[in-house]
Amino acid sequence: MRFSTRTRYGLRFLVRLAEQPKGVRLQLAQVAREENISPGYLEQIVRALKPLNILCAARGAGGGYTLAKSPEEINLEDIFLHLEGEIAPVSCLEKNKNCLRMGCCTTRTFWQKLDEHMRLFLHNITLQQFIDSEHHF
Amino acid sequence: MRFSTRTRYGLRFLVRLAEQPKGVRLQLAQVAREENISPGYLEQIVRALKPLNILCAARGAGGGYTLAKSPEEINLEDIFLHLEGEIAPVSCLEKNKNCLRMGCCTTRTFWQKLDEHMRLFLHNITLQQFIDSEHHF
DNA sequence: CAAAAACATAGTAAATCACTATGTTTTAGC
DNA sequence: GCTAAAACATAGTGATTTACTATGTTTTTG
């Protein structure tokens, strides 16, 4: 069970944005340099976050990114969902895939519980917790 | 975030053994047939469980496997550890690997918490819960 | 001693991962 | 308006991992 670099890098990018005072833009290339992440790769990752609508992008020279919401309104379940593709721990649980063993599988319910447990954990963590020393882990 | 077929198949094999009355042996090939798993692959998986010492193997004709402990003594954390290799959600947390960003990483503590959370969840689930309708998920 | 089962290692096709390369489009500043 | 800088976008690619298969050896029962 392992999360990809996509999720790790993406999260670090978002934490960087969350650390910024409201309205202050950060450029992707700069974050990539500071975080030691390949700029081209980070661009792909950030693009995957687009449909989530938590990013404000300014194009052109002097552009950059800000968060479209405040950090406490952004939870990790959503972020992980967009970066990992799906969080489901086993392929049997993916939607649009109905497992043949569904009726008889002794382990299916377990995997569902694990999935729920994971989602709940991630749902209750917001970007705010990464920057707030009070709620820091 | 996804668990491999190794873990899924291995778990199903162990649940099969747990379902059996105490002392009743099951043959790997039979389980593989009934669970629709490649026998050769299942052998590899079962071999990975060996160091855990939860299996009793009888070699030779008429041989097979039983559990070496009662199902409520076998928890999923141990099983997953042996089947997945390591449960750590990100490579930075693996032992014998000291991440360069360790001191400055804003997300490391989060990954540690996720790791602990996951382990605790798995630790509190035993094979018994898969066969017991009372404690069934 | 033959068959059946566990034990063991090596190889392999397919998929996934972690990028790189090569652009296009938009905007700020001169 | 032109140029540089930044976001936006797609395709390709080498390395690694996954999910097996193939080919045995060893042990035990009948």
Short mmCIF file of N, CA and C in Angstrom, two decimals, chain A residues 51-120:
data_model
loop_
_atom_site.label_atom_id
_atom_site.label_comp_id
_atom_site.label_asym_id
_atom_site.label_seq_id
_atom_site.Cartn_x
_atom_site.Cartn_y
_atom_site.Cartn_z
N PRO A 51 -9.87 20.11 -11.87
CA PRO A 51 -11.32 19.90 -11.74
C PRO A 51 -11.83 20.08 -10.31
N LEU A 52 -10.94 20.07 -9.36
CA LEU A 52 -11.34 20.24 -7.97
C LEU A 52 -11.72 21.70 -7.67
N ASN A 53 -11.28 22.59 -8.52
CA ASN A 53 -11.59 24.02 -8.35
C ASN A 53 -11.09 24.61 -7.04
N ILE A 54 -9.94 24.18 -6.61
CA ILE A 54 -9.36 24.80 -5.41
C ILE A 54 -8.20 25.70 -5.79
N LEU A 55 -7.91 25.78 -7.09
CA LEU A 55 -6.78 26.59 -7.53
C LEU A 55 -7.25 27.80 -8.35
N CYS A 56 -6.59 28.93 -8.10
CA CYS A 56 -6.77 30.11 -8.93
C CYS A 56 -5.48 30.32 -9.71
N ALA A 57 -5.56 30.27 -11.01
CA ALA A 57 -4.36 30.42 -11.81
C ALA A 57 -4.35 31.76 -12.53
N ALA A 58 -3.19 32.43 -12.50
CA ALA A 58 -3.01 33.64 -13.30
C ALA A 58 -1.99 33.32 -14.38
N ARG A 59 -2.40 33.40 -15.61
CA ARG A 59 -1.50 33.07 -16.71
C ARG A 59 -0.66 34.29 -17.08
N GLY A 60 0.27 34.03 -17.94
CA GLY A 60 1.11 35.12 -18.43
C GLY A 60 2.21 35.49 -17.46
N ALA A 61 3.07 36.39 -17.92
CA ALA A 61 4.22 36.83 -17.12
C ALA A 61 3.77 37.34 -15.76
N GLY A 62 4.49 36.97 -14.73
CA GLY A 62 4.12 37.39 -13.38
C GLY A 62 2.94 36.64 -12.82
N GLY A 63 2.52 35.61 -13.52
CA GLY A 63 1.38 34.83 -13.07
C GLY A 63 1.71 33.93 -11.91
N GLY A 64 0.88 32.92 -11.69
CA GLY A 64 1.10 32.00 -10.59
C GLY A 64 -0.20 31.46 -10.05
N TYR A 65 -0.09 30.76 -8.90
CA TYR A 65 -1.27 30.13 -8.34
C TYR A 65 -1.58 30.67 -6.94
N THR A 66 -2.86 30.72 -6.63
CA THR A 66 -3.30 30.88 -5.24
C THR A 66 -4.39 29.84 -5.00
N LEU A 67 -4.73 29.64 -3.73
CA LEU A 67 -5.85 28.76 -3.39
C LEU A 67 -7.16 29.52 -3.63
N ALA A 68 -8.14 28.82 -4.16
CA ALA A 68 -9.43 29.44 -4.44
C ALA A 68 -10.33 29.43 -3.20
N LYS A 69 -9.95 28.62 -2.23
CA LYS A 69 -10.70 28.55 -0.97
C LYS A 69 -9.72 28.73 0.17
N SER A 70 -10.23 28.94 1.36
CA SER A 70 -9.32 29.02 2.50
C SER A 70 -8.90 27.58 2.88
N PRO A 71 -7.70 27.45 3.44
CA PRO A 71 -7.12 26.12 3.70
C PRO A 71 -8.02 25.20 4.54
N GLU A 72 -8.82 25.76 5.44
CA GLU A 72 -9.65 24.87 6.26
C GLU A 72 -10.85 24.33 5.50
N GLU A 73 -11.07 24.85 4.31
CA GLU A 73 -12.18 24.34 3.51
C GLU A 73 -11.73 23.25 2.53
N ILE A 74 -10.44 22.98 2.53
CA ILE A 74 -9.90 22.00 1.58
C ILE A 74 -9.46 20.75 2.34
N ASN A 75 -10.15 19.64 2.11
CA ASN A 75 -9.80 18.42 2.83
C ASN A 75 -9.04 17.44 1.94
N LEU A 76 -8.33 16.56 2.59
CA LEU A 76 -7.43 15.66 1.87
C LEU A 76 -8.13 14.57 1.06
N GLU A 77 -9.35 14.22 1.44
CA GLU A 77 -10.04 13.19 0.67
C GLU A 77 -10.18 13.63 -0.79
N ASP A 78 -10.63 14.86 -0.97
CA ASP A 78 -10.80 15.39 -2.32
C ASP A 78 -9.48 15.44 -3.08
N ILE A 79 -8.46 15.92 -2.40
CA ILE A 79 -7.15 16.03 -3.04
C ILE A 79 -6.64 14.66 -3.48
N PHE A 80 -6.70 13.70 -2.57
CA PHE A 80 -6.22 12.36 -2.87
C PHE A 80 -7.01 11.72 -4.00
N LEU A 81 -8.30 11.97 -3.97
CA LEU A 81 -9.16 11.41 -5.01
C LEU A 81 -8.70 11.86 -6.39
N HIS A 82 -8.35 13.13 -6.51
CA HIS A 82 -7.94 13.65 -7.81
C HIS A 82 -6.51 13.29 -8.17
N LEU A 83 -5.67 13.10 -7.18
CA LEU A 83 -4.27 12.80 -7.49
C LEU A 83 -4.02 11.31 -7.68
N GLU A 84 -4.67 10.50 -6.87
CA GLU A 84 -4.48 9.05 -6.98
C GLU A 84 -5.38 8.44 -8.05
N GLY A 85 -6.34 9.21 -8.52
CA GLY A 85 -7.30 8.66 -9.46
C GLY A 85 -8.47 8.10 -8.69
N GLU A 86 -8.19 7.10 -7.89
CA GLU A 86 -9.20 6.55 -7.00
C GLU A 86 -8.51 6.09 -5.72
N ILE A 87 -9.22 6.15 -4.62
CA ILE A 87 -8.59 5.77 -3.36
C ILE A 87 -8.86 4.30 -3.02
N ALA A 88 -9.84 3.72 -3.69
CA ALA A 88 -10.24 2.34 -3.38
C ALA A 88 -9.05 1.41 -3.19
N PRO A 89 -8.99 0.70 -2.06
CA PRO A 89 -7.83 -0.13 -1.73
C PRO A 89 -7.69 -1.36 -2.61
N VAL A 90 -8.77 -1.82 -3.18
CA VAL A 90 -8.71 -2.97 -4.10
C VAL A 90 -9.58 -2.67 -5.31
N SER A 91 -9.21 -3.24 -6.45
CA SER A 91 -9.89 -2.91 -7.70
C SER A 91 -11.35 -3.34 -7.67
N CYS A 92 -11.66 -4.36 -6.86
CA CYS A 92 -13.03 -4.86 -6.76
C CYS A 92 -14.01 -3.78 -6.33
N LEU A 93 -13.52 -2.77 -5.62
CA LEU A 93 -14.41 -1.74 -5.08
C LEU A 93 -14.61 -0.56 -6.01
N GLU A 94 -13.84 -0.49 -7.07
CA GLU A 94 -13.99 0.62 -8.00
C GLU A 94 -15.40 0.65 -8.58
N LYS A 95 -15.91 1.85 -8.74
CA LYS A 95 -17.23 1.94 -9.36
C LYS A 95 -17.11 1.57 -10.83
N ASN A 96 -18.20 1.18 -11.40
CA ASN A 96 -18.26 0.72 -12.79
C ASN A 96 -17.52 -0.61 -12.99
N LYS A 97 -17.10 -1.20 -11.92
CA LYS A 97 -16.50 -2.53 -12.00
C LYS A 97 -17.27 -3.42 -11.05
N ASN A 98 -18.06 -4.31 -11.57
CA ASN A 98 -18.73 -5.21 -10.62
C ASN A 98 -18.01 -6.56 -10.58
N CYS A 99 -17.46 -6.78 -9.43
CA CYS A 99 -16.66 -7.99 -9.20
C CYS A 99 -17.55 -9.23 -9.25
N LEU A 100 -17.05 -10.24 -9.93
CA LEU A 100 -17.83 -11.48 -10.08
C LEU A 100 -18.01 -12.20 -8.74
N ARG A 101 -17.03 -12.01 -7.87
CA ARG A 101 -17.07 -12.70 -6.59
C ARG A 101 -17.89 -11.93 -5.55
N MET A 102 -18.53 -10.87 -6.00
CA MET A 102 -19.23 -9.94 -5.11
C MET A 102 -20.16 -10.64 -4.11
N GLY A 103 -20.94 -11.60 -4.60
CA GLY A 103 -21.91 -12.25 -3.73
C GLY A 103 -21.28 -13.13 -2.68
N CYS A 104 -20.16 -13.79 -3.06
CA CYS A 104 -19.63 -14.84 -2.20
C CYS A 104 -18.34 -14.45 -1.48
N CYS A 105 -17.82 -13.23 -1.77
CA CYS A 105 -16.48 -12.89 -1.27
C CYS A 105 -16.50 -12.65 0.24
N THR A 106 -15.65 -13.38 0.94
CA THR A 106 -15.59 -13.26 2.40
C THR A 106 -14.83 -12.01 2.84
N THR A 107 -14.11 -11.42 1.91
CA THR A 107 -13.24 -10.30 2.31
C THR A 107 -13.75 -8.95 1.82
N ARG A 108 -14.77 -8.97 0.97
CA ARG A 108 -15.25 -7.73 0.36
C ARG A 108 -15.67 -6.69 1.40
N THR A 109 -16.45 -7.13 2.39
CA THR A 109 -16.92 -6.20 3.42
C THR A 109 -15.75 -5.58 4.15
N PHE A 110 -14.74 -6.38 4.40
CA PHE A 110 -13.54 -5.85 5.05
C PHE A 110 -12.93 -4.71 4.23
N TRP A 111 -12.78 -4.95 2.94
CA TRP A 111 -12.17 -3.92 2.08
C TRP A 111 -13.03 -2.67 2.04
N GLN A 112 -14.32 -2.84 2.08
CA GLN A 112 -15.22 -1.68 2.12
C GLN A 112 -15.00 -0.87 3.39
N LYS A 113 -14.88 -1.59 4.52
CA LYS A 113 -14.66 -0.91 5.80
C LYS A 113 -13.33 -0.16 5.80
N LEU A 114 -12.32 -0.82 5.25
CA LEU A 114 -11.01 -0.19 5.16
C LEU A 114 -11.10 1.09 4.33
N ASP A 115 -11.81 0.99 3.23
CA ASP A 115 -12.01 2.14 2.34
C ASP A 115 -12.69 3.29 3.09
N GLU A 116 -13.79 2.99 3.76
CA GLU A 116 -14.53 4.00 4.52
C GLU A 116 -13.65 4.64 5.58
N HIS A 117 -12.90 3.78 6.28
CA HIS A 117 -12.03 4.23 7.36
C HIS A 117 -11.00 5.23 6.85
N MET A 118 -10.41 4.87 5.75
CA MET A 118 -9.40 5.70 5.10
C MET A 118 -9.98 7.04 4.67
N ARG A 119 -11.10 6.99 4.01
CA ARG A 119 -11.75 8.21 3.52
C ARG A 119 -12.11 9.14 4.66
N LEU A 120 -12.64 8.56 5.73
CA LEU A 120 -13.04 9.38 6.88
C LEU A 120 -11.81 10.09 7.46
#
